[in-house]
């Protein structure tokens, strides 16, 4: 692992990586063993995603995942992490509730071992992001396809096409101004993701958002070829490798070299 990628990863470090042009690598984990393997492979960010509702609990969406679920898995993952930044999802209606609830739930996740929390949605929820960051809680925003909103979105669909593009750009800028430390862009056209990345000061981390983001994130089960769904932005990094740690290393190398995602793994207008 090069010295540029061997130091402990913090919220300010993510900002520095954007300025230095170093691509950020991120992946979800839900237990200590996989988290340790990612950490030792050099992953920058390990996300305890509420995607555990899909890949661990076998549910159809992330909506049923509770705060208690997230606390439990965050504690597990924290035991396997020594250098990566540990990010934890705030579950459905946690980040989107009152500022008091958002602060209480974020505090519980931080006490469980998270270094940063992630909240879905922009617009009115930028105020909650500002409230948390003002109180010392690093926040990662998440816009575009927000899985917790799957029922109101009508399914897992690409966001930000046509007239929606200006709306998503405005949300990104509002969240950046609210003080978020990073911004997840999910399932948005590559051209829009590139524009957002150029116009906001905070690092963008894409999932189905093209190659121009400051970093990439995948659900671990998708990256290992185990996902029940196969969106176009997913690549099986375990194929042809000698094991799980080799797959993590291959993913990290592909992201840092700018070889993932490819144009075929990105969305157009």
Tab-separated table of C-alpha atoms in Angstrom:
chain	number	residue	atom	x	y	z
A	1	UNK	CA	0.000	0.000	0.000
A	2	UNK	CA	1.486	3.369	-0.983
A	3	UNK	CA	2.035	5.999	1.707
A	4	UNK	CA	-0.682	8.158	0.118
A	5	UNK	CA	-3.226	5.503	0.989
A	6	UNK	CA	-1.801	4.104	4.244
A	7	UNK	CA	-2.703	6.824	6.720
A	8	UNK	CA	-5.802	6.745	8.910
A	9	UNK	CA	-8.752	8.074	6.937
A	10	UNK	CA	-10.744	10.926	8.472
A	11	UNK	CA	-13.337	13.394	7.212
A	12	UNK	CA	-10.637	16.044	6.527
A	13	UNK	CA	-8.577	13.391	4.739
A	14	UNK	CA	-11.443	12.743	2.304
A	15	UNK	CA	-11.489	16.460	1.488
A	16	UNK	CA	-7.731	16.417	0.981
A	17	UNK	CA	-8.019	13.422	-1.345
A	18	UNK	CA	-10.413	15.364	-3.568
A	19	UNK	CA	-7.979	18.278	-3.739
A	20	UNK	CA	-5.052	15.918	-4.451
A	21	UNK	CA	-6.962	14.024	-7.147
A	22	UNK	CA	-6.759	10.714	-5.252
A	23	UNK	CA	-9.813	8.568	-5.870
A	24	UNK	CA	-11.720	7.403	-2.791
A	25	UNK	CA	-12.559	3.706	-2.452
A	26	UNK	CA	-15.592	2.613	-0.444
A	27	UNK	CA	-17.604	-0.552	0.081
A	28	UNK	CA	-20.280	-1.795	2.457
A	29	UNK	CA	-19.584	-4.274	5.255
A	30	UNK	CA	-21.790	-5.692	7.969
A	31	UNK	CA	-19.466	-7.718	10.225
A	32	UNK	CA	-15.966	-7.642	11.694
A	33	UNK	CA	-14.372	-10.266	9.431
A	34	UNK	CA	-15.202	-8.642	6.088
A	35	UNK	CA	-14.494	-5.195	7.544
A	36	UNK	CA	-11.031	-6.347	8.616
A	37	UNK	CA	-10.326	-7.781	5.166
A	38	UNK	CA	-11.331	-4.487	3.543
A	39	UNK	CA	-9.334	-2.453	6.027
A	40	UNK	CA	-6.194	-4.544	5.483
A	41	UNK	CA	-6.665	-4.290	1.703
A	42	UNK	CA	-6.539	-0.491	1.902
A	43	UNK	CA	-10.206	0.486	1.551
A	44	UNK	CA	-10.664	4.168	2.408
A	45	UNK	CA	-14.281	4.077	3.584
A	46	UNK	CA	-16.232	1.152	5.011
A	47	UNK	CA	-19.971	1.800	4.997
A	48	UNK	CA	-22.337	-0.020	7.320
A	49	UNK	CA	-25.176	0.299	4.855
A	50	UNK	CA	-28.848	-0.134	5.547
A	51	UNK	CA	-28.539	-2.316	2.450
A	52	UNK	CA	-28.167	-4.987	5.134
A	53	UNK	CA	-31.956	-5.084	4.909
A	54	UNK	CA	-31.602	-6.546	1.410
A	55	UNK	CA	-28.427	-8.623	1.562
A	56	UNK	CA	-28.383	-9.779	5.199
A	57	UNK	CA	-32.032	-9.790	6.250
A	58	UNK	CA	-33.459	-10.778	2.858
A	59	UNK	CA	-35.968	-7.920	2.710
A	60	UNK	CA	-37.256	-6.237	-0.446
A	61	UNK	CA	-36.144	-2.758	0.606
A	62	UNK	CA	-34.160	-0.899	3.244
A	63	UNK	CA	-37.269	0.684	4.770
A	64	UNK	CA	-37.780	-1.932	7.553
A	65	UNK	CA	-34.206	-1.596	8.861
A	66	UNK	CA	-34.215	-0.176	12.401
A	67	UNK	CA	-31.799	1.981	14.338
A	68	UNK	CA	-31.111	-1.028	16.577
A	69	UNK	CA	-30.114	-3.044	13.485
A	70	UNK	CA	-27.722	-0.304	12.428
A	71	UNK	CA	-26.195	0.031	15.909
A	72	UNK	CA	-25.601	-3.724	16.154
A	73	UNK	CA	-23.875	-3.997	12.773
A	74	UNK	CA	-21.885	-0.797	13.332
A	75	UNK	CA	-20.495	-2.257	16.556
A	76	UNK	CA	-19.568	-5.448	14.716
A	77	UNK	CA	-17.825	-3.638	11.869
A	78	UNK	CA	-16.012	-1.266	14.239
A	79	UNK	CA	-14.182	-4.233	15.768
A	80	UNK	CA	-12.591	-4.985	12.389
A	81	UNK	CA	-11.534	-1.459	11.418
A	82	UNK	CA	-8.233	0.165	12.314
A	83	UNK	CA	-7.475	2.716	9.548
A	84	UNK	CA	-10.507	3.123	7.256
A	85	UNK	CA	-13.219	5.680	7.908
A	86	UNK	CA	-16.309	3.900	9.243
A	87	UNK	CA	-19.532	5.405	7.927
A	88	UNK	CA	-22.980	4.283	9.118
A	89	UNK	CA	-26.352	4.783	7.490
A	90	UNK	CA	-29.102	6.550	9.377
A	91	UNK	CA	-32.199	4.365	8.797
A	92	UNK	CA	-35.558	5.356	7.334
A	93	UNK	CA	-37.053	8.473	8.995
A	94	UNK	CA	-34.027	8.908	11.233
A	95	UNK	CA	-32.172	11.572	9.234
A	96	UNK	CA	-35.479	12.770	7.787
A	97	UNK	CA	-37.184	13.300	11.175
A	98	UNK	CA	-36.843	16.207	13.587
A	99	UNK	CA	-33.447	17.694	14.330
A	100	UNK	CA	-33.659	16.274	17.841
A	101	UNK	CA	-34.287	12.763	16.539
A	102	UNK	CA	-31.529	13.104	13.943
A	103	UNK	CA	-29.063	14.208	16.632
A	104	UNK	CA	-30.092	11.435	19.023
A	105	UNK	CA	-29.838	8.711	16.381
A	106	UNK	CA	-26.572	10.026	14.955
A	107	UNK	CA	-25.131	10.103	18.460
A	108	UNK	CA	-26.108	6.471	18.997
A	109	UNK	CA	-24.337	5.428	15.790
A	110	UNK	CA	-21.231	7.437	16.670
A	111	UNK	CA	-21.106	5.829	20.112
A	112	UNK	CA	-21.379	2.444	18.394
A	113	UNK	CA	-18.155	3.200	16.510
A	114	UNK	CA	-19.081	5.244	13.423
A	115	UNK	CA	-16.804	8.092	12.365
A	116	UNK	CA	-19.442	9.588	10.072
A	117	UNK	CA	-23.172	9.115	9.467
A	118	UNK	CA	-24.939	9.090	6.114
A	119	UNK	CA	-28.394	10.516	5.552
A	120	UNK	CA	-30.552	10.140	2.451
A	121	UNK	CA	-32.257	13.058	0.792
A	122	UNK	CA	-31.628	16.732	0.130
A	123	UNK	CA	-33.873	19.782	0.062
A	124	UNK	CA	-35.526	20.151	3.485
A	125	UNK	CA	-33.111	17.640	5.024
A	126	UNK	CA	-30.116	19.918	4.437
A	127	UNK	CA	-31.162	21.679	7.646
A	128	UNK	CA	-30.675	18.443	9.577
A	129	UNK	CA	-27.239	17.997	8.031
A	130	UNK	CA	-26.304	21.519	9.140
A	131	UNK	CA	-27.638	20.854	12.656
A	132	UNK	CA	-25.542	17.693	12.998
A	133	UNK	CA	-22.329	19.116	11.568
A	134	UNK	CA	-22.572	22.155	13.840
A	135	UNK	CA	-22.536	19.723	16.771
A	136	UNK	CA	-19.486	17.792	15.694
A	137	UNK	CA	-21.126	14.954	13.768
A	138	UNK	CA	-19.532	14.406	10.335
A	139	UNK	CA	-22.271	13.806	7.763
A	140	UNK	CA	-22.287	12.271	4.293
A	141	UNK	CA	-25.217	13.305	2.129
A	142	UNK	CA	-26.902	10.937	-0.333
A	143	UNK	CA	-28.920	12.103	-3.341
A	144	UNK	CA	-30.092	10.723	-6.658
A	145	UNK	CA	-31.628	7.303	-6.206
A	146	UNK	CA	-32.310	7.190	-2.475
A	147	UNK	CA	-33.410	3.613	-1.631
A	148	UNK	CA	-35.291	4.679	1.500
A	149	UNK	CA	-37.610	6.650	-0.826
A	150	UNK	CA	-38.202	3.669	-3.133
A	151	UNK	CA	-41.964	3.713	-2.656
A	152	UNK	CA	-42.341	7.407	-3.455
A	153	UNK	CA	-39.920	7.095	-6.395
A	154	UNK	CA	-41.897	4.180	-7.801
A	155	UNK	CA	-38.955	1.791	-7.848
A	156	UNK	CA	-35.202	1.728	-8.305
A	157	UNK	CA	-34.915	4.190	-11.180
A	158	UNK	CA	-32.224	6.496	-12.512
A	159	UNK	CA	-32.644	10.021	-11.176
A	160	UNK	CA	-31.536	13.377	-12.575
A	161	UNK	CA	-32.504	13.063	-16.209
A	162	UNK	CA	-33.981	16.009	-18.084
A	163	UNK	CA	-35.530	18.685	-15.867
A	164	UNK	CA	-34.485	16.761	-12.746
A	165	UNK	CA	-30.825	17.588	-13.350
A	166	UNK	CA	-31.050	21.174	-12.102
A	167	UNK	CA	-32.931	19.995	-9.013
A	168	UNK	CA	-30.247	17.457	-8.094
A	169	UNK	CA	-27.472	19.982	-8.669
A	170	UNK	CA	-29.244	22.410	-6.347
A	171	UNK	CA	-29.625	19.696	-3.693
A	172	UNK	CA	-25.925	18.878	-3.921
A	173	UNK	CA	-24.968	22.526	-3.490
A	174	UNK	CA	-27.359	22.949	-0.533
A	175	UNK	CA	-25.894	19.918	1.240
A	176	UNK	CA	-22.347	21.126	0.595
A	177	UNK	CA	-23.241	24.520	2.034
A	178	UNK	CA	-24.807	22.724	5.034
A	179	UNK	CA	-21.382	21.328	5.850
A	180	UNK	CA	-21.498	17.695	4.741
A	181	UNK	CA	-18.089	16.015	4.512
A	182	UNK	CA	-18.943	13.910	1.459
A	183	UNK	CA	-21.789	13.264	-0.938
A	184	UNK	CA	-23.042	9.948	-2.343
A	185	UNK	CA	-24.460	10.195	-5.876
A	186	UNK	CA	-26.497	7.109	-6.746
A	187	UNK	CA	-27.880	6.142	-10.155
A	188	UNK	CA	-27.533	9.510	-11.876
A	189	UNK	CA	-26.296	10.216	-15.411
A	190	UNK	CA	-22.511	10.354	-15.654
A	191	UNK	CA	-22.564	13.825	-17.181
A	192	UNK	CA	-24.616	15.241	-14.297
A	193	UNK	CA	-22.391	13.537	-11.718
A	194	UNK	CA	-19.347	15.114	-13.379
A	195	UNK	CA	-20.986	18.556	-13.211
A	196	UNK	CA	-21.878	18.132	-9.540
A	197	UNK	CA	-18.353	16.912	-8.745
A	198	UNK	CA	-16.865	19.991	-10.405
A	199	UNK	CA	-19.211	22.444	-8.697
A	200	UNK	CA	-19.168	21.279	-5.071
A	201	UNK	CA	-16.140	21.519	-2.797
A	202	UNK	CA	-16.864	18.260	-0.982
A	203	UNK	CA	-15.861	14.859	-2.392
A	204	UNK	CA	-18.474	12.934	-4.360
A	205	UNK	CA	-18.663	9.159	-4.145
A	206	UNK	CA	-20.589	7.509	-6.941
A	207	UNK	CA	-22.583	4.332	-7.226
A	208	UNK	CA	-23.955	4.140	-10.724
A	209	UNK	CA	-22.863	7.749	-11.301
A	210	UNK	CA	-20.051	7.351	-13.815
A	211	UNK	CA	-16.265	7.648	-13.630
A	212	UNK	CA	-15.912	11.371	-12.875
A	213	UNK	CA	-16.856	11.217	-9.189
A	214	UNK	CA	-14.090	11.636	-6.616
A	215	UNK	CA	-14.627	8.042	-5.490
A	216	UNK	CA	-16.772	4.953	-5.869
A	217	UNK	CA	-18.799	2.723	-3.542
A	218	UNK	CA	-20.385	-0.680	-4.071
A	219	UNK	CA	-22.460	-3.031	-1.952
A	220	UNK	CA	-20.053	-5.796	-0.959
A	221	UNK	CA	-22.348	-8.605	-2.081
A	222	UNK	CA	-22.614	-7.020	-5.540
A	223	UNK	CA	-18.834	-6.628	-5.793
A	224	UNK	CA	-18.443	-10.321	-4.943
A	225	UNK	CA	-21.026	-11.463	-7.499
A	226	UNK	CA	-23.641	-12.371	-4.874
A	227	UNK	CA	-26.259	-9.705	-5.484
A	228	UNK	CA	-29.810	-10.788	-6.274
A	229	UNK	CA	-30.107	-7.850	-8.695
A	230	UNK	CA	-27.450	-6.915	-11.255
A	231	UNK	CA	-27.639	-3.183	-12.042
A	232	UNK	CA	-25.490	-2.067	-14.943
A	233	UNK	CA	-23.003	-0.334	-12.623
A	234	UNK	CA	-22.095	-3.590	-10.816
A	235	UNK	CA	-18.948	-5.580	-11.618
A	236	UNK	CA	-18.021	-8.975	-10.145
A	237	UNK	CA	-14.541	-8.371	-8.727
A	238	UNK	CA	-14.268	-11.879	-7.278
A	239	UNK	CA	-14.308	-13.497	-10.727
A	240	UNK	CA	-10.819	-14.638	-11.650
A	241	UNK	CA	-9.375	-13.729	-8.254
A	242	UNK	CA	-7.911	-16.075	-5.641
A	243	UNK	CA	-10.199	-14.995	-2.826
A	244	UNK	CA	-12.147	-12.222	-1.155
A	245	UNK	CA	-9.152	-10.082	-0.159
A	246	UNK	CA	-7.835	-10.296	-3.724
A	247	UNK	CA	-11.251	-9.148	-4.953
A	248	UNK	CA	-11.159	-6.145	-2.609
A	249	UNK	CA	-7.644	-5.315	-3.812
A	250	UNK	CA	-8.772	-5.587	-7.451
A	251	UNK	CA	-11.678	-3.220	-6.793
A	252	UNK	CA	-9.433	-0.709	-5.039
A	253	UNK	CA	-6.887	-0.805	-7.862
A	254	UNK	CA	-9.564	-0.414	-10.551
A	255	UNK	CA	-11.127	2.605	-8.839
A	256	UNK	CA	-7.809	4.336	-8.173
A	257	UNK	CA	-6.662	3.758	-11.742
A	258	UNK	CA	-9.933	5.146	-13.134
A	259	UNK	CA	-10.852	1.830	-14.764
A	260	UNK	CA	-14.060	1.410	-12.790
A	261	UNK	CA	-16.719	2.208	-13.676
A	262	UNK	CA	-16.414	1.971	-17.444
A	263	UNK	CA	-18.760	3.846	-19.799
A	264	UNK	CA	-20.807	0.660	-20.170
A	265	UNK	CA	-21.219	0.603	-16.385
A	266	UNK	CA	-22.526	4.190	-16.331
A	267	UNK	CA	-25.825	5.858	-17.178
A	268	UNK	CA	-26.292	8.335	-20.015
A	269	UNK	CA	-28.778	11.107	-20.423
